Amino acid sequence: MGVANDRMACQKVLDVAGVGGKITLGGKVYAVDAPLKFYAGQSWVAAGGINVVGGGSEIRLTAPASSVVEPANPTAVTYGFNPVGIYFNAQTYGDAGLSLYNTSYAKPDQCAYRADKDAAAGLLLDSNVSLQCYFNKINQPRAFASGVGGVGIRFTRGANANQVFGGKCGSSTRGMEFLSLSSGNYIAGTDFENNTDRHIRVDAPNNMFFGVHMETAPIGFDITVNGTHTVRIGTSFATNVTVQVQDASVHGAVLETRNDSTTGGVTGELKFGPMRGRSSYFTTSSICMIDFDIYNSAAAGLIQYFRNMVTSGECSVSYYKGDGSGVVTIKLNASTGEISSRDILQSDNAGANTRRVMRRASIPTSGFYNVGDVVERVNPTAANPVTRWVCIAGGSPGTWQATAWIVVRGPTSSRPNLGAADVGVEYLDTTLVGAGKPIRWTGAAWVDMAGAIV
């Protein structure tokens, strides 16, 4: 093949190889003025690897075009494309080095990608949404895009469930970006360096980053309001990443572990958003323990729960039976921290004899109650001075007895309005004696200390 323009000769070889064919490239530069079209399942193997300086196999674009290489039928899904060790060089002419437009199950391995045109991408994973750009596995990429607004690897228009392992995205405006509902992508162990705007921009939900490294950029992760449920684990940041994480997603689930020298550098810090934890099967009672590894004598253990908004609403802690039905819920007022008006179940030391503590305006009139159940009155007044009742005989609704009350003083006309459960309540009657004569309620009448009805 000639060096002036090898496109026609190269394309003829690809056409002859067809679907599932294997092509071996020589260790030279192939100059093309328009994208080469690959076919489903084709394998391209380079001689010399991706040694950009030396004698690696390179396909270089020499005229304005969309990309160096793209699928043969971009209006239909192309399944499988497996280039190994090739340098896709779009220079300043193309929008992408390699374009996986509507391509799924591709496996580019140890390839380099360059696109220096403004807003171009070294590697483009692109779907027109109605088709797909799914399940592509990118291994050890070297992606560069030095034009204004360029990005090393771009996921766009619903490029979902793709994977990138290792490699480097650097010397671009942005190292990597996720746009237009491109979700479920997984990036592991990739190095991001020397990007002039930010390393990663996440403008789509549910993408995951594991063990990536970031060095030299104004911003590490830029998570927009659309980047909800972004997950990042074990990121290492160099000190020259000015802002490690810029998160505008508000409720994005961020899981991140890191060591902090101010806490001794041993315990680390765990940050998380919406999550679900589940224990394993236990043959005995399960115990959840928190062990505080105190760094110095001035430190103290502290557990804090946050409601991520300014509100006067309630926060709940609920415990459920195995069938999902609720057993008990404790609710806290989010603005004051007070326990809301809810029943509390309490058991003895052996975990038996469960009794209920309730906050009510009066004793129950329906439902079954046990001996020892307690009603704490929420609205005691001079006319209704009882503050607590205890169930003294179980049943529906049980037999209740007043055990605490406010002793009120006043005239006979202002005696409290009591019932059969209020036996023993005292009142100081100022009509009978100026200073107030002590009298008691029998459950049916008022009597003095001698037992005479008054």
Short mmCIF file of C-alpha atoms in Angstrom, two decimals:
data_model
loop_
_atom_site.label_atom_id
_atom_site.label_comp_id
_atom_site.label_asym_id
_atom_site.label_seq_id
_atom_site.Cartn_x
_atom_site.Cartn_y
_atom_site.Cartn_z
CA MET A 1 0.00 0.00 0.00
CA GLY A 2 1.22 3.51 -0.78
CA VAL A 3 1.83 6.16 1.84
CA ALA A 4 -0.01 9.05 0.15
CA ASN A 5 -3.52 7.65 0.56
CA ASP A 6 -4.04 4.05 1.62
CA ARG A 7 -7.77 4.21 2.23
CA MET A 8 -9.02 2.41 -0.88
CA ALA A 9 -6.50 -0.39 -0.56
CA CYS A 10 -7.13 -0.79 3.15
CA GLN A 11 -10.90 -0.74 2.72
CA LYS A 12 -10.72 -3.39 0.01
CA VAL A 13 -8.89 -5.69 2.42
CA LEU A 14 -11.53 -5.07 5.08
CA ASP A 15 -14.37 -5.67 2.62
CA VAL A 16 -12.85 -8.95 1.49
CA ALA A 17 -12.34 -10.09 5.09
CA GLY A 18 -15.98 -9.20 5.80
CA VAL A 19 -17.94 -10.16 8.89
CA GLY A 20 -15.81 -12.00 11.45
CA GLY A 21 -12.63 -11.67 9.38
CA LYS A 22 -9.11 -11.21 10.76
CA ILE A 23 -6.70 -8.59 9.41
CA THR A 24 -3.03 -8.23 10.35
CA LEU A 25 -1.49 -4.79 9.83
CA GLY A 26 2.15 -4.20 9.11
CA GLY A 27 4.23 -2.01 11.39
CA LYS A 28 3.78 1.19 9.39
CA VAL A 29 1.61 4.30 9.02
CA TYR A 30 -1.51 3.96 6.85
CA ALA A 31 -2.72 7.36 5.62
CA VAL A 32 -6.48 7.62 4.98
CA ASP A 33 -8.61 10.60 3.96
CA ALA A 34 -11.94 9.14 5.11
CA PRO A 35 -12.98 6.65 7.80
CA LEU A 36 -12.23 3.00 7.29
CA LYS A 37 -15.35 0.86 7.74
CA PHE A 38 -15.09 -2.23 9.92
CA TYR A 39 -17.51 -5.15 9.96
CA ALA A 40 -19.16 -7.05 12.77
CA GLY A 41 -16.80 -9.42 14.54
CA GLN A 42 -13.68 -8.32 12.68
CA SER A 43 -10.30 -8.60 14.43
CA TRP A 44 -7.48 -6.20 13.57
CA VAL A 45 -4.06 -7.11 14.90
CA ALA A 46 -1.14 -4.68 14.71
CA ALA A 47 2.52 -5.36 14.23
CA GLY A 48 4.72 -3.33 16.55
CA GLY A 49 1.99 -2.47 19.05
CA ILE A 50 1.12 1.17 19.75
CA ASN A 51 4.60 2.59 19.94
CA VAL A 52 3.63 6.06 18.73
CA VAL A 53 7.23 7.20 18.45
CA GLY A 54 8.63 4.06 16.88
CA GLY A 55 7.40 1.53 14.37
CA GLY A 56 3.88 0.81 15.63
CA SER A 57 0.93 0.24 13.30
CA GLU A 58 -0.86 3.55 12.85
CA ILE A 59 -3.93 4.59 10.87
CA ARG A 60 -3.71 8.34 10.36
CA LEU A 61 -6.44 10.60 9.03
CA THR A 62 -5.24 13.22 6.51
CA ALA A 63 -8.48 15.04 5.53
CA PRO A 64 -11.61 16.33 7.33
CA ALA A 65 -13.88 13.39 8.23
CA SER A 66 -15.97 12.01 11.07
CA SER A 67 -13.36 9.57 12.37
CA VAL A 68 -10.43 7.32 11.52
CA VAL A 69 -12.44 4.10 11.88
CA GLU A 70 -16.14 3.42 12.38
CA PRO A 71 -18.60 0.55 11.78
CA ALA A 72 -19.68 -0.30 8.25
CA ASN A 73 -23.40 0.11 8.96
CA PRO A 74 -23.91 2.81 11.60
CA THR A 75 -27.71 2.68 11.26
CA ALA A 76 -27.75 -0.89 12.59
CA VAL A 77 -26.01 -2.47 15.56
CA THR A 78 -22.58 -3.88 14.72
CA TYR A 79 -21.65 -6.72 17.06
CA GLY A 80 -18.01 -7.21 17.88
CA PHE A 81 -14.87 -5.37 16.74
CA ASN A 82 -11.53 -6.41 18.19
CA PRO A 83 -8.53 -4.23 17.28
CA VAL A 84 -5.26 -4.91 19.10
CA GLY A 85 -2.32 -2.54 19.45
CA ILE A 86 -3.35 0.02 16.81
CA TYR A 87 -2.87 3.80 16.93
CA PHE A 88 -6.03 5.53 15.64
CA ASN A 89 -4.78 9.04 14.83
CA ALA A 90 -7.42 11.53 13.70
CA GLN A 91 -5.01 14.47 14.15
CA THR A 92 -6.87 17.79 13.71
CA TYR A 93 -9.17 16.44 10.99
CA GLY A 94 -11.65 14.07 12.62
CA ASP A 95 -14.28 14.15 15.38
CA ALA A 96 -13.00 10.84 16.79
CA GLY A 97 -10.08 8.48 16.51
CA LEU A 98 -12.18 5.33 16.82
CA SER A 99 -15.97 5.61 16.66
CA LEU A 100 -17.99 2.77 18.20
CA TYR A 101 -21.25 4.22 16.94
CA ASN A 102 -24.02 1.63 17.45
CA THR A 103 -21.37 -0.97 18.20
CA SER A 104 -21.73 -3.59 20.93
CA TYR A 105 -19.41 -6.31 22.23
CA ALA A 106 -16.30 -4.65 20.81
CA LYS A 107 -12.96 -5.39 22.52
CA PRO A 108 -10.34 -2.78 21.64
CA ASP A 109 -7.17 -3.92 23.40
CA GLN A 110 -4.03 -1.83 24.02
CA CYS A 111 -4.95 0.77 21.41
CA ALA A 112 -4.12 4.48 21.32
CA TYR A 113 -6.61 7.16 20.26
CA ARG A 114 -5.90 10.75 19.27
CA ALA A 115 -8.20 13.53 18.03
CA ASP A 116 -6.98 17.12 18.21
CA LYS A 117 -9.94 18.82 16.53
CA ASP A 118 -11.98 21.09 18.81
CA ALA A 119 -14.68 19.18 20.79
CA ALA A 120 -13.44 15.86 19.37
CA ALA A 121 -12.99 12.56 21.24
CA GLY A 122 -10.09 10.15 21.05
CA LEU A 123 -12.49 7.23 21.57
CA LEU A 124 -16.22 7.70 21.02
CA LEU A 125 -18.86 5.34 22.39
CA ASP A 126 -22.09 6.55 20.83
CA SER A 127 -25.63 5.21 20.53
CA ASN A 128 -28.59 6.73 18.74
CA VAL A 129 -30.67 5.47 21.71
CA SER A 130 -33.08 3.39 19.60
CA LEU A 131 -30.17 1.06 18.81
CA GLN A 132 -27.28 0.51 21.21
CA CYS A 133 -23.67 0.94 22.16
CA TYR A 134 -23.52 -1.65 24.92
CA PHE A 135 -21.14 -4.16 26.53
CA ASN A 136 -17.96 -2.89 24.89
CA LYS A 137 -14.78 -3.76 26.80
CA ILE A 138 -11.91 -1.30 26.44
CA ASN A 139 -8.60 -2.65 27.76
CA GLN A 140 -5.54 -0.46 28.44
CA PRO A 141 -6.50 2.55 26.29
CA ARG A 142 -4.28 5.58 25.67
CA ALA A 143 -6.73 8.37 24.81
CA PHE A 144 -5.80 11.96 23.97
CA ALA A 145 -7.77 14.93 22.61
CA SER A 146 -5.87 18.20 22.86
CA GLY A 147 -8.32 20.43 20.92
CA VAL A 148 -10.48 22.94 22.78
CA GLY A 149 -13.27 20.99 24.47
CA GLY A 150 -11.72 17.68 23.50
CA VAL A 151 -12.17 14.55 25.61
CA GLY A 152 -10.11 11.38 25.75
CA ILE A 153 -13.09 8.99 25.95
CA ARG A 154 -16.67 10.15 25.47
CA PHE A 155 -19.86 8.17 26.27
CA THR A 156 -22.95 9.73 24.73
CA ARG A 157 -26.60 9.22 23.67
CA GLY A 158 -27.23 6.18 25.83
CA ALA A 159 -23.91 4.34 25.57
CA ASN A 160 -24.65 1.94 28.42
CA ALA A 161 -23.00 -0.93 30.33
CA ASN A 162 -19.52 -0.47 28.84
CA GLN A 163 -16.25 -1.19 30.67
CA VAL A 164 -12.83 0.46 30.66
CA PHE A 165 -9.91 -1.26 32.36
CA GLY A 166 -6.64 0.52 33.09
CA GLY A 167 -4.91 2.75 30.58
CA LYS A 168 -4.68 6.52 30.59
CA CYS A 169 -6.83 9.51 29.62
CA GLY A 170 -4.67 12.59 29.67
CA SER A 171 -3.48 15.81 28.05
CA SER A 172 -7.01 16.74 26.97
CA THR A 173 -9.57 19.34 28.01
CA ARG A 174 -11.37 16.48 29.78
CA GLY A 175 -10.19 12.97 30.33
CA MET A 176 -13.60 11.28 30.18
CA GLU A 177 -17.24 12.33 30.04
CA PHE A 178 -20.65 10.66 30.32
CA LEU A 179 -23.51 12.40 28.51
CA SER A 180 -27.15 11.90 27.52
CA LEU A 181 -28.32 8.99 29.70
CA SER A 182 -25.12 6.97 29.26
CA SER A 183 -25.51 4.81 32.35
CA GLY A 184 -24.20 1.64 33.95
CA ASN A 185 -20.62 2.13 32.72
CA TYR A 186 -17.72 0.80 34.80
CA ILE A 187 -14.25 2.36 34.90
CA ALA A 188 -11.52 0.51 36.81
CA GLY A 189 -7.88 1.39 37.41
CA THR A 190 -7.64 4.13 34.78
CA ASP A 191 -5.11 6.96 35.14
CA PHE A 192 -6.25 10.57 34.55
CA GLU A 193 -3.46 13.13 34.19
CA ASN A 194 -2.85 16.65 32.88
CA ASN A 195 -6.40 17.47 31.77
CA THR A 196 -6.89 21.23 31.58
CA ASP A 197 -10.60 21.48 32.53
CA ARG A 198 -11.45 18.40 34.64
CA HIS A 199 -10.64 14.71 34.70
CA ILE A 200 -14.16 13.24 34.59
CA ARG A 201 -17.49 14.94 33.87
CA VAL A 202 -20.54 12.85 34.84
CA ASP A 203 -23.79 14.15 33.35
CA ALA A 204 -25.68 10.82 33.41
CA PRO A 205 -26.80 8.53 36.27
CA ASN A 206 -25.56 5.21 37.63
CA ASN A 207 -21.92 5.10 36.53
CA MET A 208 -19.21 3.51 38.67
CA PHE A 209 -15.50 4.27 39.14
CA PHE A 210 -13.20 1.90 41.00
CA GLY A 211 -9.57 2.51 41.90
CA VAL A 212 -8.89 5.32 39.41
CA HIS A 213 -6.01 7.77 39.87
CA MET A 214 -6.21 11.51 39.27
CA GLU A 215 -3.33 13.95 38.92
CA THR A 216 -2.99 17.58 37.75
CA ALA A 217 -6.38 19.14 36.97
CA PRO A 218 -8.61 21.91 38.36
CA ILE A 219 -11.36 19.35 39.14
CA GLY A 220 -11.30 15.59 39.62
CA PHE A 221 -14.92 14.40 39.48
CA ASP A 222 -17.47 16.91 38.15
CA ILE A 223 -20.86 15.33 38.94
CA THR A 224 -23.76 17.38 37.58
CA VAL A 225 -27.40 17.36 38.71
CA ASN A 226 -27.95 14.53 36.21
CA GLY A 227 -25.17 12.38 37.68
CA THR A 228 -27.27 10.80 40.42
CA HIS A 229 -26.11 7.51 41.93
CA THR A 230 -22.55 8.01 40.77
CA VAL A 231 -20.43 5.51 42.68
CA ARG A 232 -16.69 5.99 43.19
CA ILE A 233 -14.58 3.67 45.31
CA GLY A 234 -10.92 3.90 46.21
CA THR A 235 -9.99 6.97 44.16
CA SER A 236 -6.44 8.24 44.68
CA PHE A 237 -5.97 11.99 44.25
CA ALA A 238 -2.66 13.77 43.82
CA THR A 239 -2.30 17.03 45.71
CA ASN A 240 -2.37 18.98 42.43
CA VAL A 241 -6.04 18.10 41.81
CA THR A 242 -7.44 21.41 43.05
CA VAL A 243 -11.03 20.25 43.71
CA GLN A 244 -11.28 16.50 44.13
CA VAL A 245 -15.08 16.22 43.81
CA GLN A 246 -17.58 18.81 42.61
CA ASP A 247 -20.98 17.18 43.22
CA ALA A 248 -24.20 18.97 42.24
CA SER A 249 -26.32 15.81 42.15
CA VAL A 250 -27.54 16.36 45.77
CA HIS A 251 -28.71 12.77 46.26
CA GLY A 252 -26.06 10.96 44.25
CA ALA A 253 -24.98 7.78 46.04
CA VAL A 254 -21.25 8.29 46.55
CA LEU A 255 -19.30 5.46 48.14
CA GLU A 256 -15.72 6.46 48.78
CA THR A 257 -13.03 5.24 51.13
CA ARG A 258 -9.90 7.20 51.86
CA ASN A 259 -7.20 7.59 54.48
CA ASP A 260 -6.81 10.97 56.10
CA SER A 261 -3.58 11.92 57.82
CA THR A 262 -5.49 14.09 60.32
CA THR A 263 -7.10 10.95 61.76
CA GLY A 264 -3.92 8.95 61.90
CA GLY A 265 -4.16 7.61 58.36
CA VAL A 266 -5.34 4.18 59.52
CA THR A 267 -9.08 4.15 60.06
CA GLY A 268 -10.08 5.98 56.85
CA GLU A 269 -13.44 7.53 56.10
CA LEU A 270 -16.55 6.02 54.55
CA LYS A 271 -19.08 8.22 52.77
CA PHE A 272 -22.31 6.85 51.38
CA GLY A 273 -25.71 7.87 50.06
CA PRO A 274 -28.85 5.74 49.50
CA MET A 275 -27.86 2.17 50.25
CA ARG A 276 -29.29 -1.10 51.57
CA GLY A 277 -27.42 -3.31 53.98
CA ARG A 278 -28.42 -6.89 54.78
CA SER A 279 -26.99 -9.31 57.33
CA SER A 280 -26.30 -12.99 56.74
CA TYR A 281 -28.22 -15.89 58.29
CA PHE A 282 -27.69 -16.26 62.04
CA THR A 283 -28.34 -19.31 64.20
CA THR A 284 -28.45 -17.09 67.30
CA SER A 285 -29.36 -13.49 67.94
CA SER A 286 -27.55 -11.09 65.63
CA ILE A 287 -25.56 -8.23 67.13
CA CYS A 288 -24.44 -5.09 65.30
CA MET A 289 -21.31 -3.71 66.93
CA ILE A 290 -19.41 -0.49 66.23
CA ASP A 291 -15.81 -0.43 67.46
CA PHE A 292 -14.37 3.07 67.79
CA ASP A 293 -10.64 3.15 67.07
CA ILE A 294 -9.84 6.38 68.95
CA TYR A 295 -6.77 8.13 67.54
CA ASN A 296 -5.95 10.21 70.62
CA SER A 297 -7.20 10.81 74.15
CA ALA A 298 -9.02 14.01 73.16
CA ALA A 299 -11.19 12.24 70.56
CA ALA A 300 -14.59 10.75 71.33
CA GLY A 301 -16.90 8.30 69.57
CA LEU A 302 -19.84 9.91 67.81
CA ILE A 303 -22.55 8.47 65.56
CA GLN A 304 -24.49 11.01 63.51
CA TYR A 305 -27.49 10.60 61.20
CA PHE A 306 -28.28 13.38 58.76
CA ARG A 307 -31.41 14.32 56.88
CA ASN A 308 -30.04 16.13 53.84
CA MET A 309 -32.46 19.04 53.81
CA VAL A 310 -33.71 21.82 56.09
CA THR A 311 -37.08 20.58 57.32
CA SER A 312 -39.24 20.07 60.38
CA GLY A 313 -40.35 16.62 59.24
CA GLU A 314 -39.69 13.30 60.96
CA CYS A 315 -36.91 10.72 60.72
CA SER A 316 -37.80 7.11 61.48
CA VAL A 317 -36.04 3.96 62.69
CA SER A 318 -38.23 0.91 62.05
CA TYR A 319 -37.87 -2.78 62.86
CA TYR A 320 -39.85 -5.36 60.89
CA LYS A 321 -40.87 -8.97 61.14
CA GLY A 322 -39.66 -11.43 58.52
CA ASP A 323 -42.91 -11.10 56.58
CA GLY A 324 -42.36 -7.35 56.23
CA SER A 325 -45.00 -6.27 58.74
CA GLY A 326 -43.87 -3.54 61.12
CA VAL A 327 -43.08 -4.26 64.76
CA VAL A 328 -42.12 -0.85 66.06
CA THR A 329 -41.11 2.52 64.70
CA ILE A 330 -39.30 5.25 66.60
CA LYS A 331 -39.65 8.69 65.03
CA LEU A 332 -37.58 11.77 65.72
CA ASN A 333 -38.45 15.37 64.96
CA ALA A 334 -35.82 16.44 62.41
CA SER A 335 -35.66 20.03 63.66
CA THR A 336 -35.66 19.51 67.45
CA GLY A 337 -34.37 15.95 67.83
CA GLU A 338 -37.33 15.06 70.09
CA ILE A 339 -38.97 11.65 69.99
CA SER A 340 -42.36 12.02 68.34
CA SER A 341 -45.63 10.78 69.84
CA ARG A 342 -45.28 7.07 69.07
CA ASP A 343 -45.64 3.88 71.12
CA ILE A 344 -42.48 2.29 72.52
CA LEU A 345 -42.27 -1.45 73.29
CA GLN A 346 -40.07 -2.49 76.19
CA SER A 347 -39.07 -5.94 77.46
CA ASP A 348 -37.50 -7.22 80.66
CA ASN A 349 -33.90 -8.43 80.99
CA ALA A 350 -34.71 -11.85 79.57
CA GLY A 351 -36.40 -10.37 76.51
CA ALA A 352 -39.84 -11.45 77.72
CA ASN A 353 -42.89 -9.70 79.21
CA THR A 354 -43.02 -7.00 76.55
CA ARG A 355 -44.95 -3.93 77.64
CA ARG A 356 -46.08 -0.87 75.76
CA VAL A 357 -45.51 2.77 76.67
CA MET A 358 -48.02 5.02 74.93
CA ARG A 359 -48.63 8.75 74.74
CA ARG A 360 -52.36 9.43 74.61
CA ALA A 361 -54.95 12.01 75.67
CA SER A 362 -56.89 9.31 77.59
CA ILE A 363 -56.91 5.60 78.38
CA PRO A 364 -57.72 3.22 75.49
CA THR A 365 -61.32 2.22 74.82
CA SER A 366 -60.56 -0.65 72.40
CA GLY A 367 -57.81 -3.16 71.68
CA PHE A 368 -56.08 -5.71 73.90
CA TYR A 369 -53.66 -4.54 76.60
CA ASN A 370 -51.45 -6.35 79.11
CA VAL A 371 -50.87 -5.74 82.80
CA GLY A 372 -48.08 -3.16 83.03
CA ASP A 373 -48.89 -1.25 79.85
CA VAL A 374 -48.58 2.49 80.47
CA VAL A 375 -50.35 5.57 79.10
CA GLU A 376 -48.50 8.85 79.50
CA ARG A 377 -51.05 11.67 79.13
CA VAL A 378 -50.09 14.25 76.52
CA ASN A 379 -52.43 17.06 77.66
CA PRO A 380 -52.86 17.21 81.47
CA THR A 381 -54.70 20.30 82.75
CA ALA A 382 -56.25 21.50 86.00
CA ALA A 383 -59.55 19.97 84.90
CA ASN A 384 -57.80 16.73 83.79
CA PRO A 385 -54.84 16.41 86.19
CA VAL A 386 -53.96 12.69 85.70
CA THR A 387 -50.54 12.35 83.99
CA ARG A 388 -50.20 8.52 83.88
CA TRP A 389 -52.34 5.37 83.89
CA VAL A 390 -51.19 1.73 84.24
CA CYS A 391 -53.11 -1.35 83.10
CA ILE A 392 -53.77 -3.46 86.25
CA ALA A 393 -55.81 -6.21 84.57
CA GLY A 394 -55.24 -7.36 81.01
CA GLY A 395 -58.07 -7.49 78.50
CA SER A 396 -59.92 -5.55 75.85
CA PRO A 397 -59.42 -2.74 76.63
CA GLY A 398 -58.11 -3.81 80.08
CA THR A 399 -58.58 -2.23 83.51
CA TRP A 400 -56.64 0.98 84.05
CA GLN A 401 -55.55 2.80 87.21
CA ALA A 402 -54.19 6.33 87.62
CA THR A 403 -50.70 6.30 89.16
CA ALA A 404 -49.60 9.93 88.81
CA TRP A 405 -51.40 13.27 88.79
CA ILE A 406 -51.06 16.98 89.39
CA VAL A 407 -52.49 18.13 92.78
CA VAL A 408 -54.67 21.15 91.93
CA ARG A 409 -56.16 23.73 94.34
CA GLY A 410 -59.46 25.52 93.70
CA PRO A 411 -63.12 25.90 94.66
CA THR A 412 -65.66 23.08 94.76
CA SER A 413 -67.02 24.21 91.39
CA SER A 414 -63.63 23.59 89.74
CA ARG A 415 -63.06 20.02 90.95
CA PRO A 416 -61.47 17.84 88.22
CA ASN A 417 -63.69 15.78 85.91
CA LEU A 418 -62.61 12.21 86.79
CA GLY A 419 -63.70 8.65 86.03
CA ALA A 420 -63.53 5.13 87.45
CA ALA A 421 -59.84 4.71 86.48
CA ASP A 422 -58.80 7.79 88.47
CA VAL A 423 -59.07 6.41 92.01
CA GLY A 424 -56.86 8.21 94.53
CA VAL A 425 -56.49 11.56 92.71
CA GLU A 426 -56.21 14.41 95.25
CA TYR A 427 -57.65 17.93 95.18
CA LEU A 428 -57.31 20.91 97.55
CA ASP A 429 -60.83 22.34 97.90
CA THR A 430 -60.69 26.04 98.93
CA THR A 431 -64.47 26.22 99.38
CA LEU A 432 -64.23 23.75 102.29
CA VAL A 433 -61.10 25.36 103.82
CA GLY A 434 -59.54 28.64 102.74
CA ALA A 435 -56.09 27.16 102.34
CA GLY A 436 -57.57 24.13 100.59
CA LYS A 437 -58.89 20.97 102.25
CA PRO A 438 -57.32 17.73 100.93
CA ILE A 439 -59.95 15.44 99.38
CA ARG A 440 -59.66 12.26 97.27
CA TRP A 441 -61.54 10.68 94.39
CA THR A 442 -62.88 7.16 95.06
CA GLY A 443 -63.76 6.42 91.47
CA ALA A 444 -67.34 7.57 92.05
CA ALA A 445 -67.25 10.43 94.63
CA TRP A 446 -65.02 12.87 96.51
CA VAL A 447 -64.25 12.08 100.18
CA ASP A 448 -62.17 13.77 102.87
CA MET A 449 -59.36 12.04 104.72
CA ALA A 450 -61.86 10.54 107.17
CA GLY A 451 -63.79 8.95 104.33
CA ALA A 452 -66.80 11.25 104.48
CA ILE A 453 -68.31 12.35 101.19
CA VAL A 454 -67.81 16.09 100.70
#
